[in-house]
Every structure is written in C-alpha cells, then in structure tokens.
mmCIF file of C-alpha atoms in Angstrom:
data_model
loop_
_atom_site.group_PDB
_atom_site.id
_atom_site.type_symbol
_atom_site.label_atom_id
_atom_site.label_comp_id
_atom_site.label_asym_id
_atom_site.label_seq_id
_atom_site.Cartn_x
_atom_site.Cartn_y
_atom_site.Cartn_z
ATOM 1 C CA UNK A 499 80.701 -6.309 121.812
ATOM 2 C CA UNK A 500 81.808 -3.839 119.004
ATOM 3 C CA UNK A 501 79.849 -0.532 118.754
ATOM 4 C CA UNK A 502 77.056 0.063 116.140
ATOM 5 C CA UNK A 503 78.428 1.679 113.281
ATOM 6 C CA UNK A 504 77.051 4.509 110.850
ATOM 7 C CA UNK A 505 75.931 3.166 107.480
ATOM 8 C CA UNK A 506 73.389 3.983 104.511
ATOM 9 C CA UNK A 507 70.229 2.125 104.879
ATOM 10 C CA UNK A 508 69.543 -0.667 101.877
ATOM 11 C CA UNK A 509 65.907 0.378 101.817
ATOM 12 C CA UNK A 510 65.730 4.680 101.578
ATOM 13 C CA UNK A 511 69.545 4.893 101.440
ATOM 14 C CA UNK A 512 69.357 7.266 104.506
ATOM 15 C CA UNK A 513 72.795 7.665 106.826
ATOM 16 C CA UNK A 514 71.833 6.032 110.549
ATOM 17 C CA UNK A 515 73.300 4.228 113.037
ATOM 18 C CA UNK A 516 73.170 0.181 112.186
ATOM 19 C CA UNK A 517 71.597 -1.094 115.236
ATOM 20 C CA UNK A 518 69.443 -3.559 112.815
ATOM 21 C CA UNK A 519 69.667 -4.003 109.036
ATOM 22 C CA UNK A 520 67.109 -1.400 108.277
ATOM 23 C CA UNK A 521 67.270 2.353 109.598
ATOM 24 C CA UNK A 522 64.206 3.452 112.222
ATOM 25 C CA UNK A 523 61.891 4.864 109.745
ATOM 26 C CA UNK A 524 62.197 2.142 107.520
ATOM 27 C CA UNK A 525 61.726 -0.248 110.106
ATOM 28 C CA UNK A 526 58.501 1.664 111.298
ATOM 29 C CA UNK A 527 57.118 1.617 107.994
ATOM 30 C CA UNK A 528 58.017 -2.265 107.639
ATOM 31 C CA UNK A 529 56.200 -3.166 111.151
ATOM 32 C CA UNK A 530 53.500 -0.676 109.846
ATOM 33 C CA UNK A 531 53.191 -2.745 106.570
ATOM 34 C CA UNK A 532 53.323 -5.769 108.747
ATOM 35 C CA UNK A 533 50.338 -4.958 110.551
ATOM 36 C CA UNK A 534 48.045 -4.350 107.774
ATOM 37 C CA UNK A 535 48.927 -7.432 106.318
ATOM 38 C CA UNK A 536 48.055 -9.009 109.021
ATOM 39 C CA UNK A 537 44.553 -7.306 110.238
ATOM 40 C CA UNK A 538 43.763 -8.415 106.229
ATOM 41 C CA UNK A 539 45.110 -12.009 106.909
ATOM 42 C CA UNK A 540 42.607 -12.235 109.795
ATOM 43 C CA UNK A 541 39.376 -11.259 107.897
ATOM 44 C CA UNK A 542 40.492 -12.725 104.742
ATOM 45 C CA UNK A 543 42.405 -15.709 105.202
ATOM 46 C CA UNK A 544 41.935 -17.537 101.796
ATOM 47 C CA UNK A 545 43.275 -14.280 99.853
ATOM 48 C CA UNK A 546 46.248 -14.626 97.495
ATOM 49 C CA UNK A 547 49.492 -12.793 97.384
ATOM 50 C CA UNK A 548 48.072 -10.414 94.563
ATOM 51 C CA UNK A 549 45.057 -9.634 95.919
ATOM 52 C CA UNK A 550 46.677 -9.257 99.637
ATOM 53 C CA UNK A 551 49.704 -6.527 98.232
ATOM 54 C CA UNK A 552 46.667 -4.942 95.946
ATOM 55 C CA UNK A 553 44.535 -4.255 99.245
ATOM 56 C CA UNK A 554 46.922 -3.308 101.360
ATOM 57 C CA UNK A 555 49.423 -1.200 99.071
ATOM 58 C CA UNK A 556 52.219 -3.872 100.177
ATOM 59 C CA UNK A 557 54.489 -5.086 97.796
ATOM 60 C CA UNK A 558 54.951 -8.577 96.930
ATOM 61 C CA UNK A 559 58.498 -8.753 97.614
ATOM 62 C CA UNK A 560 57.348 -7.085 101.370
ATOM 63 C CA UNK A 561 54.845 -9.466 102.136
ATOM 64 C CA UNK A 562 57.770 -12.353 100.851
ATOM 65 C CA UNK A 563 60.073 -10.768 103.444
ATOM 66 C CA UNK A 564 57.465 -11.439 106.060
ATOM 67 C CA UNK A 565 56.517 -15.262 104.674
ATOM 68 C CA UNK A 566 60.635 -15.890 104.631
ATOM 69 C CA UNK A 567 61.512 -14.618 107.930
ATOM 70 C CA UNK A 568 58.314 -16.368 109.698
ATOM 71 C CA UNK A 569 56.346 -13.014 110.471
ATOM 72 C CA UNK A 570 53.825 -15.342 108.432
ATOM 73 C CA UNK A 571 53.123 -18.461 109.333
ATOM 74 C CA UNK A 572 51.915 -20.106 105.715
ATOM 75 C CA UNK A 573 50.081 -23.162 107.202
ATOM 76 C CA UNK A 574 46.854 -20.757 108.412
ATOM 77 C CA UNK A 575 46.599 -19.096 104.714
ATOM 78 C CA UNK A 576 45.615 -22.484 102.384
ATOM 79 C CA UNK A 577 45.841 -19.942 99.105
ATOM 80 C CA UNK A 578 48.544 -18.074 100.388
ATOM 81 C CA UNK A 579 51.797 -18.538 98.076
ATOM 82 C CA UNK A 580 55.035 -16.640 96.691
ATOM 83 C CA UNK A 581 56.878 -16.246 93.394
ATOM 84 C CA UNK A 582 60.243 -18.781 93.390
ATOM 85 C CA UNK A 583 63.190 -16.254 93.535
ATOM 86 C CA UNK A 584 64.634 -18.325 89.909
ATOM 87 C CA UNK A 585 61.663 -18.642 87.793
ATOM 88 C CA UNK A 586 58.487 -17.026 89.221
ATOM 89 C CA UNK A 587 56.295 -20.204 89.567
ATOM 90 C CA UNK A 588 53.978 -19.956 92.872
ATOM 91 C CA UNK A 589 55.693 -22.144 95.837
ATOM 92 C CA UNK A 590 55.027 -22.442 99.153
ATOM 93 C CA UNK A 591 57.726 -23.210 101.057
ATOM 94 C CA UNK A 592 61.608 -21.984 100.520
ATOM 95 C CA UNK A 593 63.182 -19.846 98.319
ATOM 96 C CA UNK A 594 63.329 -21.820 94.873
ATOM 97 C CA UNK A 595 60.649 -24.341 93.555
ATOM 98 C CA UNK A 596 61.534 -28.044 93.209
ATOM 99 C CA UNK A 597 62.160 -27.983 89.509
ATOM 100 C CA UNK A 598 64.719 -25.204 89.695
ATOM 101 C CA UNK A 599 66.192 -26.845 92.760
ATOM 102 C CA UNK A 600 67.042 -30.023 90.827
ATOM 103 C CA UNK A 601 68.443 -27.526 88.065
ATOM 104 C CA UNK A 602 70.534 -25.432 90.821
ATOM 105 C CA UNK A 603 72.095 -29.028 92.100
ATOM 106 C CA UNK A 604 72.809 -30.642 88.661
ATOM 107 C CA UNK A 605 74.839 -27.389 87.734
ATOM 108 C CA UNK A 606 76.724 -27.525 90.673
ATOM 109 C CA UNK A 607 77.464 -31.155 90.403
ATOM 110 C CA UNK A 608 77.610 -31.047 86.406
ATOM 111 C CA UNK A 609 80.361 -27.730 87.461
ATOM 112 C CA UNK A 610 82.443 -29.848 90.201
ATOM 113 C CA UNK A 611 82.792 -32.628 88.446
ATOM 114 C CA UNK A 612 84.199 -30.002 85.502
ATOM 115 C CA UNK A 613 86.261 -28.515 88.088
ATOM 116 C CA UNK A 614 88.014 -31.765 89.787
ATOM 117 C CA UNK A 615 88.507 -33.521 85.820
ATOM 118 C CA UNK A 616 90.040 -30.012 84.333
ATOM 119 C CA UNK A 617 92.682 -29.992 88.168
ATOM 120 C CA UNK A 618 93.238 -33.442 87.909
ATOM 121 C CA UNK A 619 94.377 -33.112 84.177
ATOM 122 C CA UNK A 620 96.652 -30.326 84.723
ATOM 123 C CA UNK A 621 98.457 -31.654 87.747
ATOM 124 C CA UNK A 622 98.421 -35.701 86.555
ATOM 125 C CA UNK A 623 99.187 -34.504 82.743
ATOM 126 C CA UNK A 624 102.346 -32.116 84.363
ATOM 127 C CA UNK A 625 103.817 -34.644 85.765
ATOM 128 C CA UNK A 626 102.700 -37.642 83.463
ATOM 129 C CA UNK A 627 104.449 -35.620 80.703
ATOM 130 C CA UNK A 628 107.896 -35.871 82.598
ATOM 131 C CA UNK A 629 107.759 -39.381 84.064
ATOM 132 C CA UNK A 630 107.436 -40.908 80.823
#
C-alpha cells in the first residue's frame, strides 16, 4: 500500500495529508452539513432542494454531493430533486436529464462516425491514389 501523500485540499485549498479527498476540517464541516440536512429531511420530508439549502445554509451543489454519492436516499423525499449538471432542468436520478442524454449520445455517435469516415479517407485515399 503506498503512503498518503501531502496535497492542497479541492475545497479550502489547505496543505494536509490525503488520507480522503477532502482535508479533516473540511470533512467535519461536510458530515456537519450532512447532519442538518438530514434532522430537516426527517421533519420535513416533502421540502424541495431550495427550500432545504435555504433552511439549512447548505448549498445546492452540497446537498447534490450527498443525493450522488447515496448519503440521500431520493425514494423517501417524493419532492426532493436536483439541477441536471448540462442544462439545469430538475431530475431525479443521475447526473444529466434524458433530453441532454440523447444529445450527449448523438454527438458522440454523430463525432465517431466523423472520426472513422475522415481515417478511412486518408488511409484508403493514400493508397487508392497510388494503386491506380
């Protein structure tokens, strides 16, 4: 197992010692932030993201964090949703709603199929041009 290294923490930008992704005192604030979230999940269950980050003084992108990495469970909270990382639009589930899915996967095919035409021309047109 390597040793933990010293880096500057994403959050406060603080040197420590990367035993997690986060250093201590960001990570106490987090599980801190956690826990009110929570404790306002339980008495308020039908809240919505806005009103949840408004009365707890936990940003959106926080209580997201906790949603994505299943500190949340979004089943127990019917009005409970997040902003789609591409376009904003309320979802549910995931990362990206279904409309900018589709977009994401027609791009990429729309791009590979770009991509195998343009190598195929340059190789087959290389040696096309000195077979003939």
């Amino acid at each position: 197992m390597a040793a933990p290294k010293l880096g500057n923490c994403p959050k406060c930008r603080k040197l420590y010692l990367r035993i997690r992704e986060i250093c201590d005192d960001c990570y106490q604030k987090q599980d801190e932030d956690y826990l009110k979230v929570a404790v306002y999940l339980r008495e308020y269950p039908g809240t919505t993201i806005q009103v949840l980050s408004d009365e707890t003084a936990v940003s959106i992108a926080q209580i997201r964090h906790f949603i994505m990495i299943g500190r949340i469970i979004m089943g127990n909270f019917p009005n409970l949703s997040y902003p789609c990382e591409t376009c904003g639009n309320m979802i549910k589930t995931g990362r990206t709603c279904s409309s900018c899915r589709d977009t994401i996967q027609q791009l990429t095919a729309k791009i590979e199929q770009e991509d195998s035409s343009h190598d195929r021309d340059i190789a087959g047109g290389y040696i096309t041009k000195y077979l003939k």
